[in-house]
């Protein structure tokens, strides 16, 4: 069964460093998402992406964050200058475009980001 | 999106059916009920969704009341691997729509 994959599974970085989290969505999916979950808290939406553009972003997704689909298979989340409070699990999700219907979002296993 | 209310936790005996309630009294006509679960900080896993008819798949059944103000997710034969946080989410049916997760119900299946 197709699945969303994410790398790395765990990333440790120093405060102020740039990190790139990578995701490979399910191959025929066209909508991509990033969510995050701070330890012990709810899963929070960050951004959605379609047709090489951000379609929606939350207030969490400030100028330090960016997303990109650099090729036909990868979808990345970049944090330009990490802060301690960026420590969280980051989940990528993707969904298929169904004309006249809706999607179901499928999630990857997550990347645990630890900022020291 | 309509708000949902779920009990914070529940226990279930292994092999028995687990019935997880969700209240969504302000649901609109174009909003579906989705269920996801999250096993120990793994990525949320899709379970099932429905509009007004009852739905069943290989994982679970979803029973939606006639007035659509509440629903019940049924895990027919709970196993220890079903221990997870279960999220009931109401959302508009469209492509490209974020999921709003609440606190969910922590289900513990006991041997």
PDB file of N, CA, C and O in Angstrom, chain A residues 63-107:
ATOM      1  N   UNK A  63       7.791  33.851   8.545  1.00  0.00           N
ATOM      2  CA  UNK A  63       8.826  34.007   7.526  1.00  0.00           C
ATOM      3  C   UNK A  63      10.008  33.062   7.712  1.00  0.00           C
ATOM      4  O   UNK A  63      10.851  32.952   6.816  1.00  0.00           O
ATOM      5  N   UNK A  64      10.109  32.440   8.866  1.00  0.00           N
ATOM      6  CA  UNK A  64      11.186  31.490   9.097  1.00  0.00           C
ATOM      7  C   UNK A  64      10.946  30.158   8.387  1.00  0.00           C
ATOM      8  O   UNK A  64      11.850  29.356   8.244  1.00  0.00           O
ATOM      9  N   UNK A  65       9.706  29.939   7.987  1.00  0.00           N
ATOM     10  CA  UNK A  65       9.341  28.675   7.358  1.00  0.00           C
ATOM     11  C   UNK A  65       9.182  28.866   5.845  1.00  0.00           C
ATOM     12  O   UNK A  65       8.732  29.912   5.381  1.00  0.00           O
ATOM     13  N   UNK A  66       9.521  27.847   5.112  1.00  0.00           N
ATOM     14  CA  UNK A  66       9.219  27.831   3.684  1.00  0.00           C
ATOM     15  C   UNK A  66       9.021  26.384   3.243  1.00  0.00           C
ATOM     16  O   UNK A  66       9.502  25.455   3.897  1.00  0.00           O
ATOM     17  N   UNK A  67       8.294  26.223   2.161  1.00  0.00           N
ATOM     18  CA  UNK A  67       8.067  24.889   1.613  1.00  0.00           C
ATOM     19  C   UNK A  67       8.410  24.911   0.136  1.00  0.00           C
ATOM     20  O   UNK A  67       8.345  25.946  -0.524  1.00  0.00           O
ATOM     21  N   UNK A  68       8.737  23.736  -0.363  1.00  0.00           N
ATOM     22  CA  UNK A  68       9.160  23.633  -1.750  1.00  0.00           C
ATOM     23  C   UNK A  68       8.915  22.222  -2.246  1.00  0.00           C
ATOM     24  O   UNK A  68       8.957  21.257  -1.468  1.00  0.00           O
ATOM     25  N   UNK A  69       8.621  22.146  -3.520  1.00  0.00           N
ATOM     26  CA  UNK A  69       8.570  20.843  -4.180  1.00  0.00           C
ATOM     27  C   UNK A  69       9.675  20.878  -5.232  1.00  0.00           C
ATOM     28  O   UNK A  69       9.447  21.254  -6.365  1.00  0.00           O
ATOM     29  N   UNK A  70      10.876  20.505  -4.849  1.00  0.00           N
ATOM     30  CA  UNK A  70      12.037  20.712  -5.718  1.00  0.00           C
ATOM     31  C   UNK A  70      12.061  19.810  -6.947  1.00  0.00           C
ATOM     32  O   UNK A  70      12.706  20.134  -7.932  1.00  0.00           O
ATOM     33  N   UNK A  71      11.332  18.688  -6.878  1.00  0.00           N
ATOM     34  CA  UNK A  71      11.277  17.793  -8.031  1.00  0.00           C
ATOM     35  C   UNK A  71       9.915  17.106  -8.010  1.00  0.00           C
ATOM     36  O   UNK A  71       9.035  17.508  -7.266  1.00  0.00           O
ATOM     37  N   UNK A  72       9.763  16.081  -8.807  1.00  0.00           N
ATOM     38  CA  UNK A  72       8.448  15.461  -8.920  1.00  0.00           C
ATOM     39  C   UNK A  72       8.046  14.590  -7.779  1.00  0.00           C
ATOM     40  O   UNK A  72       6.920  14.099  -7.736  1.00  0.00           O
ATOM     41  N   UNK A  73       8.969  14.389  -6.812  1.00  0.00           N
ATOM     42  CA  UNK A  73       8.609  13.448  -5.767  1.00  0.00           C
ATOM     43  C   UNK A  73       8.765  14.003  -4.349  1.00  0.00           C
ATOM     44  O   UNK A  73       8.056  13.575  -3.456  1.00  0.00           O
ATOM     45  N   UNK A  74       9.654  14.955  -4.151  1.00  0.00           N
ATOM     46  CA  UNK A  74       9.905  15.423  -2.795  1.00  0.00           C
ATOM     47  C   UNK A  74       9.111  16.675  -2.460  1.00  0.00           C
ATOM     48  O   UNK A  74       8.796  17.487  -3.324  1.00  0.00           O
ATOM     49  N   UNK A  75       8.831  16.824  -1.176  1.00  0.00           N
ATOM     50  CA  UNK A  75       8.177  18.029  -0.658  1.00  0.00           C
ATOM     51  C   UNK A  75       8.926  18.369   0.618  1.00  0.00           C
ATOM     52  O   UNK A  75       9.078  17.514   1.497  1.00  0.00           O
ATOM     53  N   UNK A  76       9.441  19.587   0.718  1.00  0.00           N
ATOM     54  CA  UNK A  76      10.305  19.913   1.837  1.00  0.00           C
ATOM     55  C   UNK A  76       9.755  21.064   2.663  1.00  0.00           C
ATOM     56  O   UNK A  76       9.054  21.938   2.159  1.00  0.00           O
ATOM     57  N   UNK A  77      10.126  21.035   3.941  1.00  0.00           N
ATOM     58  CA  UNK A  77       9.845  22.129   4.854  1.00  0.00           C
ATOM     59  C   UNK A  77      11.189  22.632   5.352  1.00  0.00           C
ATOM     60  O   UNK A  77      11.980  21.857   5.888  1.00  0.00           O
ATOM     61  N   UNK A  78      11.446  23.911   5.157  1.00  0.00           N
ATOM     62  CA  UNK A  78      12.684  24.513   5.623  1.00  0.00           C
ATOM     63  C   UNK A  78      12.384  25.464   6.762  1.00  0.00           C
ATOM     64  O   UNK A  78      11.451  26.273   6.679  1.00  0.00           O
ATOM     65  N   UNK A  79      13.178  25.345   7.805  1.00  0.00           N
ATOM     66  CA  UNK A  79      13.127  26.325   8.886  1.00  0.00           C
ATOM     67  C   UNK A  79      14.463  27.053   8.846  1.00  0.00           C
ATOM     68  O   UNK A  79      15.519  26.433   9.013  1.00  0.00           O
ATOM     69  N   UNK A  80      14.386  28.354   8.607  1.00  0.00           N
ATOM     70  CA  UNK A  80      15.605  29.118   8.291  1.00  0.00           C
ATOM     71  C   UNK A  80      16.530  29.272   9.482  1.00  0.00           C
ATOM     72  O   UNK A  80      17.722  29.084   9.385  1.00  0.00           O
ATOM     73  N   UNK A  81      16.013  29.625  10.594  1.00  0.00           N
ATOM     74  CA  UNK A  81      16.822  29.874  11.794  1.00  0.00           C
ATOM     75  C   UNK A  81      16.052  29.307  12.978  1.00  0.00           C
ATOM     76  O   UNK A  81      15.144  29.947  13.511  1.00  0.00           O
ATOM     77  N   UNK A  82      16.405  28.093  13.352  1.00  0.00           N
ATOM     78  CA  UNK A  82      15.584  27.380  14.318  1.00  0.00           C
ATOM     79  C   UNK A  82      15.648  28.006  15.709  1.00  0.00           C
ATOM     80  O   UNK A  82      16.680  28.562  16.127  1.00  0.00           O
ATOM     81  N   UNK A  83      14.507  27.899  16.396  1.00  0.00           N
ATOM     82  CA  UNK A  83      14.407  28.360  17.770  1.00  0.00           C
ATOM     83  C   UNK A  83      14.116  27.139  18.654  1.00  0.00           C
ATOM     84  O   UNK A  83      13.671  26.093  18.167  1.00  0.00           O
ATOM     85  N   UNK A  84      14.321  27.321  19.948  1.00  0.00           N
ATOM     86  CA  UNK A  84      14.040  26.216  20.875  1.00  0.00           C
ATOM     87  C   UNK A  84      12.593  25.742  20.734  1.00  0.00           C
ATOM     88  O   UNK A  84      12.310  24.544  20.791  1.00  0.00           O
ATOM     89  N   UNK A  85      11.689  26.690  20.545  1.00  0.00           N
ATOM     90  CA  UNK A  85      10.265  26.352  20.473  1.00  0.00           C
ATOM     91  C   UNK A  85       9.851  25.663  19.168  1.00  0.00           C
ATOM     92  O   UNK A  85       8.697  25.281  19.013  1.00  0.00           O
ATOM     93  N   UNK A  86      10.782  25.509  18.256  1.00  0.00           N
ATOM     94  CA  UNK A  86      10.488  24.738  17.040  1.00  0.00           C
ATOM     95  C   UNK A  86      10.637  23.239  17.274  1.00  0.00           C
ATOM     96  O   UNK A  86      10.312  22.434  16.399  1.00  0.00           O
ATOM     97  N   UNK A  87      11.125  22.863  18.426  1.00  0.00           N
ATOM     98  CA  UNK A  87      11.245  21.439  18.754  1.00  0.00           C
ATOM     99  C   UNK A  87       9.859  20.818  18.768  1.00  0.00           C
ATOM    100  O   UNK A  87       8.969  21.262  19.507  1.00  0.00           O
ATOM    101  N   UNK A  88       9.679  19.801  17.949  1.00  0.00           N
ATOM    102  CA  UNK A  88       8.355  19.191  17.777  1.00  0.00           C
ATOM    103  C   UNK A  88       8.472  18.016  16.828  1.00  0.00           C
ATOM    104  O   UNK A  88       9.520  17.800  16.205  1.00  0.00           O
ATOM    105  N   UNK A  89       7.378  17.268  16.712  1.00  0.00           N
ATOM    106  CA  UNK A  89       7.236  16.295  15.627  1.00  0.00           C
ATOM    107  C   UNK A  89       6.618  17.027  14.442  1.00  0.00           C
ATOM    108  O   UNK A  89       5.640  17.752  14.609  1.00  0.00           O
ATOM    109  N   UNK A  90       7.180  16.833  13.277  1.00  0.00           N
ATOM    110  CA  UNK A  90       6.652  17.445  12.066  1.00  0.00           C
ATOM    111  C   UNK A  90       6.126  16.340  11.165  1.00  0.00           C
ATOM    112  O   UNK A  90       6.850  15.406  10.813  1.00  0.00           O
ATOM    113  N   UNK A  91       4.855  16.477  10.809  1.00  0.00           N
ATOM    114  CA  UNK A  91       4.209  15.472   9.982  1.00  0.00           C
ATOM    115  C   UNK A  91       3.886  16.047   8.608  1.00  0.00           C
ATOM    116  O   UNK A  91       3.327  17.138   8.495  1.00  0.00           O
ATOM    117  N   UNK A  92       4.217  15.286   7.606  1.00  0.00           N
ATOM    118  CA  UNK A  92       3.826  15.602   6.242  1.00  0.00           C
ATOM    119  C   UNK A  92       2.577  14.783   5.914  1.00  0.00           C
ATOM    120  O   UNK A  92       2.415  13.653   6.404  1.00  0.00           O
ATOM    121  N   UNK A  93       1.699  15.342   5.115  1.00  0.00           N
ATOM    122  CA  UNK A  93       0.520  14.611   4.664  1.00  0.00           C
ATOM    123  C   UNK A  93       0.276  14.923   3.202  1.00  0.00           C
ATOM    124  O   UNK A  93       0.719  15.963   2.685  1.00  0.00           O
ATOM    125  N   UNK A  94      -0.413  14.026   2.532  1.00  0.00           N
ATOM    126  CA  UNK A  94      -0.771  14.295   1.145  1.00  0.00           C
ATOM    127  C   UNK A  94      -2.170  13.779   0.873  1.00  0.00           C
ATOM    128  O   UNK A  94      -2.683  12.915   1.596  1.00  0.00           O
ATOM    129  N   UNK A  95      -2.785  14.333  -0.152  1.00  0.00           N
ATOM    130  CA  UNK A  95      -4.103  13.871  -0.552  1.00  0.00           C
ATOM    131  C   UNK A  95      -4.229  13.945  -2.062  1.00  0.00           C
ATOM    132  O   UNK A  95      -3.566  14.734  -2.733  1.00  0.00           O
ATOM    133  N   UNK A  96      -5.127  13.124  -2.559  1.00  0.00           N
ATOM    134  CA  UNK A  96      -5.357  13.007  -3.991  1.00  0.00           C
ATOM    135  C   UNK A  96      -6.392  14.024  -4.414  1.00  0.00           C
ATOM    136  O   UNK A  96      -7.295  14.368  -3.652  1.00  0.00           O
ATOM    137  N   UNK A  97      -6.285  14.530  -5.600  1.00  0.00           N
ATOM    138  CA  UNK A  97      -7.315  15.423  -6.106  1.00  0.00           C
ATOM    139  C   UNK A  97      -8.440  14.581  -6.683  1.00  0.00           C
ATOM    140  O   UNK A  97      -8.212  13.773  -7.562  1.00  0.00           O
ATOM    141  N   UNK A  98      -9.635  14.796  -6.176  1.00  0.00           N
ATOM    142  CA  UNK A  98     -10.802  14.098  -6.686  1.00  0.00           C
ATOM    143  C   UNK A  98     -11.791  15.151  -7.149  1.00  0.00           C
ATOM    144  O   UNK A  98     -12.400  15.829  -6.334  1.00  0.00           O
ATOM    145  N   UNK A  99     -11.964  15.285  -8.435  1.00  0.00           N
ATOM    146  CA  UNK A  99     -12.839  16.327  -8.957  1.00  0.00           C
ATOM    147  C   UNK A  99     -14.244  16.153  -8.425  1.00  0.00           C
ATOM    148  O   UNK A  99     -14.808  15.069  -8.489  1.00  0.00           O
ATOM    149  N   UNK A 100     -14.806  17.217  -7.903  1.00  0.00           N
ATOM    150  CA  UNK A 100     -16.169  17.185  -7.414  1.00  0.00           C
ATOM    151  C   UNK A 100     -16.344  16.450  -6.114  1.00  0.00           C
ATOM    152  O   UNK A 100     -17.449  16.244  -5.646  1.00  0.00           O
ATOM    153  N   UNK A 101     -15.245  16.071  -5.504  1.00  0.00           N
ATOM    154  CA  UNK A 101     -15.347  15.328  -4.251  1.00  0.00           C
ATOM    155  C   UNK A 101     -14.341  15.882  -3.264  1.00  0.00           C
ATOM    156  O   UNK A 101     -14.056  17.058  -3.267  1.00  0.00           O
ATOM    157  N   UNK A 102     -13.821  15.060  -2.487  1.00  0.00           N
ATOM    158  CA  UNK A 102     -12.889  15.537  -1.481  1.00  0.00           C
ATOM    159  C   UNK A 102     -11.725  14.579  -1.363  1.00  0.00           C
ATOM    160  O   UNK A 102     -11.631  13.599  -2.064  1.00  0.00           O
ATOM    161  N   UNK A 103     -10.907  14.882  -0.468  1.00  0.00           N
ATOM    162  CA  UNK A 103      -9.695  14.123  -0.289  1.00  0.00           C
ATOM    163  C   UNK A 103      -9.686  13.499   1.092  1.00  0.00           C
ATOM    164  O   UNK A 103     -10.405  13.907   1.980  1.00  0.00           O
ATOM    165  N   UNK A 104      -8.834  12.524   1.248  1.00  0.00           N
ATOM    166  CA  UNK A 104      -8.481  12.046   2.569  1.00  0.00           C
ATOM    167  C   UNK A 104      -6.989  12.255   2.706  1.00  0.00           C
ATOM    168  O   UNK A 104      -6.227  11.877   1.819  1.00  0.00           O
ATOM    169  N   UNK A 105      -6.598  12.873   3.774  1.00  0.00           N
ATOM    170  CA  UNK A 105      -5.183  13.142   3.977  1.00  0.00           C
ATOM    171  C   UNK A 105      -4.519  11.941   4.645  1.00  0.00           C
ATOM    172  O   UNK A 105      -5.016  11.420   5.639  1.00  0.00           O
ATOM    173  N   UNK A 106      -3.397  11.554   4.067  1.00  0.00           N
ATOM    174  CA  UNK A 106      -2.604  10.453   4.612  1.00  0.00           C
ATOM    175  C   UNK A 106      -1.292  11.020   5.135  1.00  0.00           C
ATOM    176  O   UNK A 106      -0.623  11.793   4.438  1.00  0.00           O
ATOM    177  N   UNK A 107      -0.958  10.610   6.339  1.00  0.00           N
ATOM    178  CA  UNK A 107       0.177  11.190   7.034  1.00  0.00           C
ATOM    179  C   UNK A 107       1.401  10.285   6.985  1.00  0.00           C
ATOM    180  O   UNK A 107       1.291   9.052   6.972  1.00  0.00           O
TER     181      UNK A 107
END
